[in-house]
Amino acid sequence: GAVVSQHPSRVICKSGTSVKIECRSLDFQATTMFWYRQFPKKSLMLMATSNEGSKATYEQGVEKDKFLINHASLTLSTLTVTSAHPEDSSFYICSASVGANVLTFGAGSRLTVL
Amino acid sequence: GENVEQHPSTLSVQEGDSAVIKCTYSDSASNYFPWYKQELGKGPQLIIDIRSNVGEKKDQRIAVTLNKTAKHFSLHITETQPEDSAVYFCAADAGGTSYGKLTFGQGTILTVHP
């Protein structure tokens, strides 16, 4: 079946640094990927829709300059948290559409900003 | 935009009992209603989904029902097992050509006691 690989699974960084999270579709091409943020014991909040070869579409309230999304190929989308601060600590999850609105999710990336 | 309400927030059952989780949605254009299981520290996994042209779908111990008129859908798990313990999320698509853009419910923490 369709597999989405997300890396790294855990990352700890110092305040003010930038962190890149990768989301790869391993056995299929994904023209559209989605990035979510999840706080402890909360639901998934859609941050942005990543489209291959074009600019990402951000949800209302999500700072595009803080959360940079690049979808340069049909199998890779990246999320860069720029100038990270402790309030950016969260669980970030990506998903890819495998057709007909069906999504496959990555395993998530736990970001801790000290 | 779409709004999805999920109840209950927590559900505790004895092994072998049935569990039912209910969701309502607001956008009559929604056509796709998936259910996800999320274990601690992992990404969501699709367990069953239903589309608007179907009223019920079953896969072994799991079933989903949809009432488009009332705009609600439910997850039914029969003969629950301890390994069913997890957080369950319902979701609804944005309708039309949303290409996988989903709105999630708040989640239900299911605990199955041996």
PDB file of C-alpha atoms in Angstrom:
ATOM      1  CA  GLY A   1       0.000   0.000   0.000  1.00  0.00           C
ATOM      2  CA  ALA A   2       0.865   3.662  -0.159  1.00  0.00           C
ATOM      3  CA  VAL A   3       3.499   4.661   2.380  1.00  0.00           C
ATOM      4  CA  VAL A   4       4.456   8.125   3.555  1.00  0.00           C
ATOM      5  CA  SER A   5       7.777   8.484   5.312  1.00  0.00           C
ATOM      6  CA  GLN A   6       8.403  11.429   7.616  1.00  0.00           C
ATOM      7  CA  HIS A   7      11.813  12.433   8.953  1.00  0.00           C
ATOM      8  CA  PRO A   8      13.017  13.129  11.551  1.00  0.00           C
ATOM      9  CA  SER A   9      10.670  11.472  14.013  1.00  0.00           C
ATOM     10  CA  ARG A  10      12.046  13.574  16.850  1.00  0.00           C
ATOM     11  CA  VAL A  11      14.088  16.745  16.849  1.00  0.00           C
ATOM     12  CA  ILE A  12      15.292  19.017  19.614  1.00  0.00           C
ATOM     13  CA  CYS A  13      16.657  22.438  18.756  1.00  0.00           C
ATOM     14  CA  LYS A  14      17.645  25.670  20.403  1.00  0.00           C
ATOM     15  CA  SER A  15      15.448  28.722  20.267  1.00  0.00           C
ATOM     16  CA  GLY A  16      16.190  30.849  17.203  1.00  0.00           C
ATOM     17  CA  THR A  17      17.347  28.021  14.960  1.00  0.00           C
ATOM     18  CA  SER A  18      15.493  26.570  11.976  1.00  0.00           C
ATOM     19  CA  VAL A  19      14.351  22.987  11.599  1.00  0.00           C
ATOM     20  CA  LYS A  20      13.429  21.109   8.420  1.00  0.00           C
ATOM     21  CA  ILE A  21      11.002  18.190   8.371  1.00  0.00           C
ATOM     22  CA  GLU A  22      10.739  15.968   5.311  1.00  0.00           C
ATOM     23  CA  CYS A  23       7.705  14.101   4.024  1.00  0.00           C
ATOM     24  CA  ARG A  24       8.232  11.519   1.292  1.00  0.00           C
ATOM     25  CA  SER A  25       5.799   9.353  -0.632  1.00  0.00           C
ATOM     26  CA  LEU A  26       7.710   6.096  -1.045  1.00  0.00           C
ATOM     27  CA  ASP A  27       5.819   4.143  -3.670  1.00  0.00           C
ATOM     28  CA  PHE A  28       3.556   6.670  -5.312  1.00  0.00           C
ATOM     29  CA  GLN A  29       3.593  10.199  -6.641  1.00  0.00           C
ATOM     30  CA  ALA A  30       1.850  12.850  -4.599  1.00  0.00           C
ATOM     31  CA  THR A  31       0.953  16.090  -6.311  1.00  0.00           C
ATOM     32  CA  THR A  32      -0.736  17.229  -3.121  1.00  0.00           C
ATOM     33  CA  MET A  33       0.473  16.852   0.438  1.00  0.00           C
ATOM     34  CA  PHE A  34      -0.897  18.323   3.640  1.00  0.00           C
ATOM     35  CA  TRP A  35       0.827  19.518   6.795  1.00  0.00           C
ATOM     36  CA  TYR A  36      -0.853  19.355  10.194  1.00  0.00           C
ATOM     37  CA  ARG A  37       0.028  20.406  13.686  1.00  0.00           C
ATOM     38  CA  GLN A  38      -1.218  18.497  16.713  1.00  0.00           C
ATOM     39  CA  PHE A  39      -1.034  19.630  20.336  1.00  0.00           C
ATOM     40  CA  PRO A  40      -1.149  17.043  23.151  1.00  0.00           C
ATOM     41  CA  LYS A  41      -4.557  15.401  23.447  1.00  0.00           C
ATOM     42  CA  LYS A  42      -5.918  17.604  20.684  1.00  0.00           C
ATOM     43  CA  SER A  43      -7.079  17.108  17.146  1.00  0.00           C
ATOM     44  CA  LEU A  44      -5.143  17.653  13.941  1.00  0.00           C
ATOM     45  CA  MET A  45      -5.106  21.217  12.702  1.00  0.00           C
ATOM     46  CA  LEU A  46      -4.432  21.701   9.006  1.00  0.00           C
ATOM     47  CA  MET A  47      -1.607  24.170   8.505  1.00  0.00           C
ATOM     48  CA  ALA A  48      -1.206  24.189   4.748  1.00  0.00           C
ATOM     49  CA  THR A  49      -1.747  22.368   1.488  1.00  0.00           C
ATOM     50  CA  SER A  50       1.439  21.665  -0.415  1.00  0.00           C
ATOM     51  CA  ASN A  51       1.205  21.469  -4.194  1.00  0.00           C
ATOM     52  CA  GLU A  52       4.037  20.158  -6.345  1.00  0.00           C
ATOM     53  CA  GLY A  53       5.611  22.899  -8.387  1.00  0.00           C
ATOM     54  CA  SER A  54       3.598  25.749  -6.929  1.00  0.00           C
ATOM     55  CA  LYS A  55       3.242  27.781  -3.767  1.00  0.00           C
ATOM     56  CA  ALA A  56       1.630  26.220  -0.739  1.00  0.00           C
ATOM     57  CA  THR A  57      -1.822  27.299   0.378  1.00  0.00           C
ATOM     58  CA  TYR A  58      -1.826  28.252   4.048  1.00  0.00           C
ATOM     59  CA  GLU A  59      -4.782  28.083   6.401  1.00  0.00           C
ATOM     60  CA  GLN A  60      -5.963  31.217   8.103  1.00  0.00           C
ATOM     61  CA  GLY A  61      -3.774  32.180  11.031  1.00  0.00           C
ATOM     62  CA  VAL A  62      -0.724  30.183   9.916  1.00  0.00           C
ATOM     63  CA  GLU A  63       2.342  32.355   9.349  1.00  0.00           C
ATOM     64  CA  LYS A  64       3.786  31.480   5.955  1.00  0.00           C
ATOM     65  CA  ASP A  65       7.114  33.129   6.789  1.00  0.00           C
ATOM     66  CA  LYS A  66       7.397  31.051   9.952  1.00  0.00           C
ATOM     67  CA  PHE A  67       6.415  27.734   8.373  1.00  0.00           C
ATOM     68  CA  LEU A  68       8.065  27.467   4.967  1.00  0.00           C
ATOM     69  CA  ILE A  69       6.754  24.688   2.743  1.00  0.00           C
ATOM     70  CA  ASN A  70       8.481  23.444  -0.380  1.00  0.00           C
ATOM     71  CA  HIS A  71       7.151  20.728  -2.680  1.00  0.00           C
ATOM     72  CA  ALA A  72       9.835  20.518  -5.327  1.00  0.00           C
ATOM     73  CA  SER A  73       9.157  16.992  -6.541  1.00  0.00           C
ATOM     74  CA  LEU A  74       6.279  14.546  -6.788  1.00  0.00           C
ATOM     75  CA  THR A  75       7.623  12.540  -3.867  1.00  0.00           C
ATOM     76  CA  LEU A  76       8.947  15.143  -1.426  1.00  0.00           C
ATOM     77  CA  SER A  77       7.492  18.011   0.553  1.00  0.00           C
ATOM     78  CA  THR A  78       9.407  19.817   3.286  1.00  0.00           C
ATOM     79  CA  LEU A  79       8.296  21.967   6.198  1.00  0.00           C
ATOM     80  CA  THR A  80      10.864  24.364   7.655  1.00  0.00           C
ATOM     81  CA  VAL A  81      10.114  25.966  10.989  1.00  0.00           C
ATOM     82  CA  THR A  82      12.156  29.161  10.891  1.00  0.00           C
ATOM     83  CA  SER A  83      13.538  30.914  13.954  1.00  0.00           C
ATOM     84  CA  ALA A  84      11.855  28.351  16.175  1.00  0.00           C
ATOM     85  CA  HIS A  85      10.649  29.289  19.648  1.00  0.00           C
ATOM     86  CA  PRO A  86       9.322  27.147  22.498  1.00  0.00           C
ATOM     87  CA  GLU A  87       5.728  27.833  21.454  1.00  0.00           C
ATOM     88  CA  ASP A  88       6.480  26.096  18.137  1.00  0.00           C
ATOM     89  CA  SER A  89       7.047  22.840  20.007  1.00  0.00           C
ATOM     90  CA  SER A  90       4.462  20.407  18.744  1.00  0.00           C
ATOM     91  CA  PHE A  91       3.778  17.209  16.817  1.00  0.00           C
ATOM     92  CA  TYR A  92       3.868  17.888  13.068  1.00  0.00           C
ATOM     93  CA  ILE A  93       2.258  15.373  10.715  1.00  0.00           C
ATOM     94  CA  CYS A  94       2.142  15.233   6.938  1.00  0.00           C
ATOM     95  CA  SER A  95      -0.214  13.341   4.665  1.00  0.00           C
ATOM     96  CA  ALA A  96      -0.423  12.662   0.964  1.00  0.00           C
ATOM     97  CA  SER A  97      -3.399  12.108  -1.252  1.00  0.00           C
ATOM     98  CA  VAL A  98      -3.461   8.717  -2.943  1.00  0.00           C
ATOM     99  CA  GLY A  99      -6.515   9.600  -4.971  1.00  0.00           C
ATOM    100  CA  ALA A 100     -10.251  10.175  -4.450  1.00  0.00           C
ATOM    101  CA  ASN A 101      -9.596  12.166  -1.234  1.00  0.00           C
ATOM    102  CA  VAL A 102      -7.993   9.164   0.491  1.00  0.00           C
ATOM    103  CA  LEU A 103      -5.030  10.245   2.603  1.00  0.00           C
ATOM    104  CA  THR A 104      -2.036   8.351   3.915  1.00  0.00           C
ATOM    105  CA  PHE A 105      -0.315   9.886   6.922  1.00  0.00           C
ATOM    106  CA  GLY A 106       3.292   9.973   7.972  1.00  0.00           C
ATOM    107  CA  ALA A 107       4.319   8.862  11.455  1.00  0.00           C
ATOM    108  CA  GLY A 108       4.761  12.435  12.631  1.00  0.00           C
ATOM    109  CA  SER A 109       7.678  14.546  13.849  1.00  0.00           C
ATOM    110  CA  ARG A 110       7.949  15.665  17.457  1.00  0.00           C
ATOM    111  CA  LEU A 111       9.626  19.082  17.639  1.00  0.00           C
ATOM    112  CA  THR A 112      10.928  20.365  20.951  1.00  0.00           C
ATOM    113  CA  VAL A 113      12.372  23.871  21.051  1.00  0.00           C
ATOM    114  CA  LEU A 114      14.476  24.659  24.099  1.00  0.00           C
TER     115      LEU A 114
ATOM    116  CA  GLY B   1     -16.100  26.231   6.281  1.00  0.00           C
ATOM    117  CA  GLU B   2     -16.732  22.709   7.450  1.00  0.00           C
ATOM    118  CA  ASN B   3     -17.231  22.033  11.164  1.00  0.00           C
ATOM    119  CA  VAL B   4     -17.061  18.500  12.557  1.00  0.00           C
ATOM    120  CA  GLU B   5     -18.236  17.683  16.073  1.00  0.00           C
ATOM    121  CA  GLN B   6     -17.301  14.350  17.667  1.00  0.00           C
ATOM    122  CA  HIS B   7     -18.692  12.653  20.761  1.00  0.00           C
ATOM    123  CA  PRO B   8     -17.881  11.314  23.247  1.00  0.00           C
ATOM    124  CA  SER B   9     -14.436  12.688  24.041  1.00  0.00           C
ATOM    125  CA  THR B  10     -13.639   9.613  26.133  1.00  0.00           C
ATOM    126  CA  LEU B  11     -15.145   6.135  26.048  1.00  0.00           C
ATOM    127  CA  SER B  12     -14.363   3.270  28.360  1.00  0.00           C
ATOM    128  CA  VAL B  13     -15.658  -0.241  27.664  1.00  0.00           C
ATOM    129  CA  GLN B  14     -15.041  -3.796  28.783  1.00  0.00           C
ATOM    130  CA  GLU B  15     -13.382  -6.217  26.414  1.00  0.00           C
ATOM    131  CA  GLY B  16     -15.998  -7.819  24.199  1.00  0.00           C
ATOM    132  CA  ASP B  17     -18.439  -4.918  24.435  1.00  0.00           C
ATOM    133  CA  SER B  18     -19.332  -2.649  21.536  1.00  0.00           C
ATOM    134  CA  ALA B  19     -18.172   0.941  21.156  1.00  0.00           C
ATOM    135  CA  VAL B  20     -19.938   3.677  19.231  1.00  0.00           C
ATOM    136  CA  ILE B  21     -18.516   7.085  18.334  1.00  0.00           C
ATOM    137  CA  LYS B  22     -20.649   9.731  16.671  1.00  0.00           C
ATOM    138  CA  CYS B  23     -19.850  12.730  14.496  1.00  0.00           C
ATOM    139  CA  THR B  24     -21.859  15.516  12.933  1.00  0.00           C
ATOM    140  CA  TYR B  25     -20.773  17.804  10.127  1.00  0.00           C
ATOM    141  CA  SER B  26     -22.013  21.104   8.805  1.00  0.00           C
ATOM    142  CA  ASP B  27     -21.198  21.264   5.077  1.00  0.00           C
ATOM    143  CA  SER B  28     -23.803  19.499   2.956  1.00  0.00           C
ATOM    144  CA  ALA B  29     -21.273  19.410   0.079  1.00  0.00           C
ATOM    145  CA  SER B  30     -19.045  16.945   1.960  1.00  0.00           C
ATOM    146  CA  ASN B  31     -18.865  13.571   0.237  1.00  0.00           C
ATOM    147  CA  TYR B  32     -16.149  11.624   1.991  1.00  0.00           C
ATOM    148  CA  PHE B  33     -16.058  10.587   5.657  1.00  0.00           C
ATOM    149  CA  PRO B  34     -13.011   8.680   6.906  1.00  0.00           C
ATOM    150  CA  TRP B  35     -12.212   7.385  10.370  1.00  0.00           C
ATOM    151  CA  TYR B  36      -8.671   7.272  11.717  1.00  0.00           C
ATOM    152  CA  LYS B  37      -7.045   5.453  14.624  1.00  0.00           C
ATOM    153  CA  GLN B  38      -4.075   7.140  16.249  1.00  0.00           C
ATOM    154  CA  GLU B  39      -1.815   5.432  18.740  1.00  0.00           C
ATOM    155  CA  LEU B  40       0.401   7.412  21.082  1.00  0.00           C
ATOM    156  CA  GLY B  41       3.257   9.141  19.284  1.00  0.00           C
ATOM    157  CA  LYS B  42       2.212   7.895  15.852  1.00  0.00           C
ATOM    158  CA  GLY B  43       0.433   9.253  12.815  1.00  0.00           C
ATOM    159  CA  PRO B  44      -3.251   8.519  12.149  1.00  0.00           C
ATOM    160  CA  GLN B  45      -4.134   5.320  10.321  1.00  0.00           C
ATOM    161  CA  LEU B  46      -7.207   5.009   8.154  1.00  0.00           C
ATOM    162  CA  ILE B  47      -9.448   2.244   9.481  1.00  0.00           C
ATOM    163  CA  ILE B  48     -12.603   2.709   7.427  1.00  0.00           C
ATOM    164  CA  ASP B  49     -14.254   5.321   5.247  1.00  0.00           C
ATOM    165  CA  ILE B  50     -17.601   5.938   3.619  1.00  0.00           C
ATOM    166  CA  ARG B  51     -18.791   8.048   0.739  1.00  0.00           C
ATOM    167  CA  SER B  52     -22.043   9.913   0.435  1.00  0.00           C
ATOM    168  CA  ASN B  53     -23.634   7.462  -1.981  1.00  0.00           C
ATOM    169  CA  VAL B  54     -23.504   4.698   0.640  1.00  0.00           C
ATOM    170  CA  GLY B  55     -25.406   4.436   3.926  1.00  0.00           C
ATOM    171  CA  GLU B  56     -23.356   1.778   5.660  1.00  0.00           C
ATOM    172  CA  LYS B  57     -20.048   0.008   5.260  1.00  0.00           C
ATOM    173  CA  LYS B  58     -18.582  -2.857   7.255  1.00  0.00           C
ATOM    174  CA  ASP B  59     -15.123  -4.353   7.575  1.00  0.00           C
ATOM    175  CA  GLN B  60     -14.951  -7.256  10.025  1.00  0.00           C
ATOM    176  CA  ARG B  61     -15.512  -5.778  13.522  1.00  0.00           C
ATOM    177  CA  ILE B  62     -15.724  -2.196  12.293  1.00  0.00           C
ATOM    178  CA  ALA B  63     -18.693  -0.514  10.643  1.00  0.00           C
ATOM    179  CA  VAL B  64     -19.587   3.035   9.698  1.00  0.00           C
ATOM    180  CA  THR B  65     -23.048   4.445   9.076  1.00  0.00           C
ATOM    181  CA  LEU B  66     -23.902   7.704   7.344  1.00  0.00           C
ATOM    182  CA  ASN B  67     -27.079   9.764   7.443  1.00  0.00           C
ATOM    183  CA  LYS B  68     -26.642  12.532   4.885  1.00  0.00           C
ATOM    184  CA  THR B  69     -30.000  14.109   5.627  1.00  0.00           C
ATOM    185  CA  ALA B  70     -29.150  14.552   9.289  1.00  0.00           C
ATOM    186  CA  LYS B  71     -25.456  15.149   8.519  1.00  0.00           C
ATOM    187  CA  HIS B  72     -24.120  12.633  10.950  1.00  0.00           C
ATOM    188  CA  PHE B  73     -22.028   9.495  10.757  1.00  0.00           C
ATOM    189  CA  SER B  74     -20.983   6.935  13.321  1.00  0.00           C
ATOM    190  CA  LEU B  75     -18.246   4.383  13.942  1.00  0.00           C
ATOM    191  CA  HIS B  76     -19.223   1.041  15.448  1.00  0.00           C
ATOM    192  CA  ILE B  77     -16.654  -1.371  16.851  1.00  0.00           C
ATOM    193  CA  THR B  78     -17.957  -4.751  17.975  1.00  0.00           C
ATOM    194  CA  GLU B  79     -16.234  -7.340  20.172  1.00  0.00           C
ATOM    195  CA  THR B  80     -13.711  -4.778  21.347  1.00  0.00           C
ATOM    196  CA  GLN B  81     -10.207  -5.886  22.259  1.00  0.00           C
ATOM    197  CA  PRO B  82      -7.531  -4.150  24.388  1.00  0.00           C
ATOM    198  CA  GLU B  83      -5.551  -3.408  21.223  1.00  0.00           C
ATOM    199  CA  ASP B  84      -8.470  -1.279  20.023  1.00  0.00           C
ATOM    200  CA  SER B  85      -7.504   1.236  22.732  1.00  0.00           C
ATOM    201  CA  ALA B  86      -6.386   4.421  20.964  1.00  0.00           C
ATOM    202  CA  VAL B  87      -7.624   7.849  19.905  1.00  0.00           C
ATOM    203  CA  TYR B  88     -10.170   7.790  17.090  1.00  0.00           C
ATOM    204  CA  PHE B  89     -10.823  10.731  14.795  1.00  0.00           C
ATOM    205  CA  CYS B  90     -13.634  11.239  12.344  1.00  0.00           C
ATOM    206  CA  ALA B  91     -13.220  13.615   9.417  1.00  0.00           C
ATOM    207  CA  ALA B  92     -15.139  15.108   6.542  1.00  0.00           C
ATOM    208  CA  ASP B  93     -13.862  16.436   3.258  1.00  0.00           C
ATOM    209  CA  ALA B  94     -14.490  19.927   1.957  1.00  0.00           C
ATOM    210  CA  GLY B  95     -16.559  18.668  -0.953  1.00  0.00           C
ATOM    211  CA  GLY B  96     -16.127  19.451  -4.636  1.00  0.00           C
ATOM    212  CA  THR B  97     -12.528  19.380  -5.807  1.00  0.00           C
ATOM    213  CA  SER B  98     -10.944  19.629  -2.371  1.00  0.00           C
ATOM    214  CA  TYR B  99      -8.390  16.912  -3.223  1.00  0.00           C
ATOM    215  CA  GLY B 100      -8.125  15.484   0.255  1.00  0.00           C
ATOM    216  CA  LYS B 101      -8.580  18.568   2.413  1.00  0.00           C
ATOM    217  CA  LEU B 102     -10.173  17.195   5.564  1.00  0.00           C
ATOM    218  CA  THR B 103     -11.655  18.692   8.706  1.00  0.00           C
ATOM    219  CA  PHE B 104     -11.195  16.493  11.768  1.00  0.00           C
ATOM    220  CA  GLY B 105     -13.363  15.949  14.795  1.00  0.00           C
ATOM    221  CA  GLN B 106     -11.982  16.524  18.265  1.00  0.00           C
ATOM    222  CA  GLY B 107     -11.108  12.885  18.827  1.00  0.00           C
ATOM    223  CA  THR B 108     -12.327  10.116  21.144  1.00  0.00           C
ATOM    224  CA  ILE B 109     -10.021   8.356  23.568  1.00  0.00           C
ATOM    225  CA  LEU B 110     -11.185   4.742  23.601  1.00  0.00           C
ATOM    226  CA  THR B 111     -10.043   2.523  26.448  1.00  0.00           C
ATOM    227  CA  VAL B 112     -10.868  -1.184  26.349  1.00  0.00           C
ATOM    228  CA  HIS B 113     -10.408  -2.870  29.719  1.00  0.00           C
ATOM    229  CA  PRO B 114      -9.380  -6.542  29.729  1.00  0.00           C
TER     230      PRO B 114
END
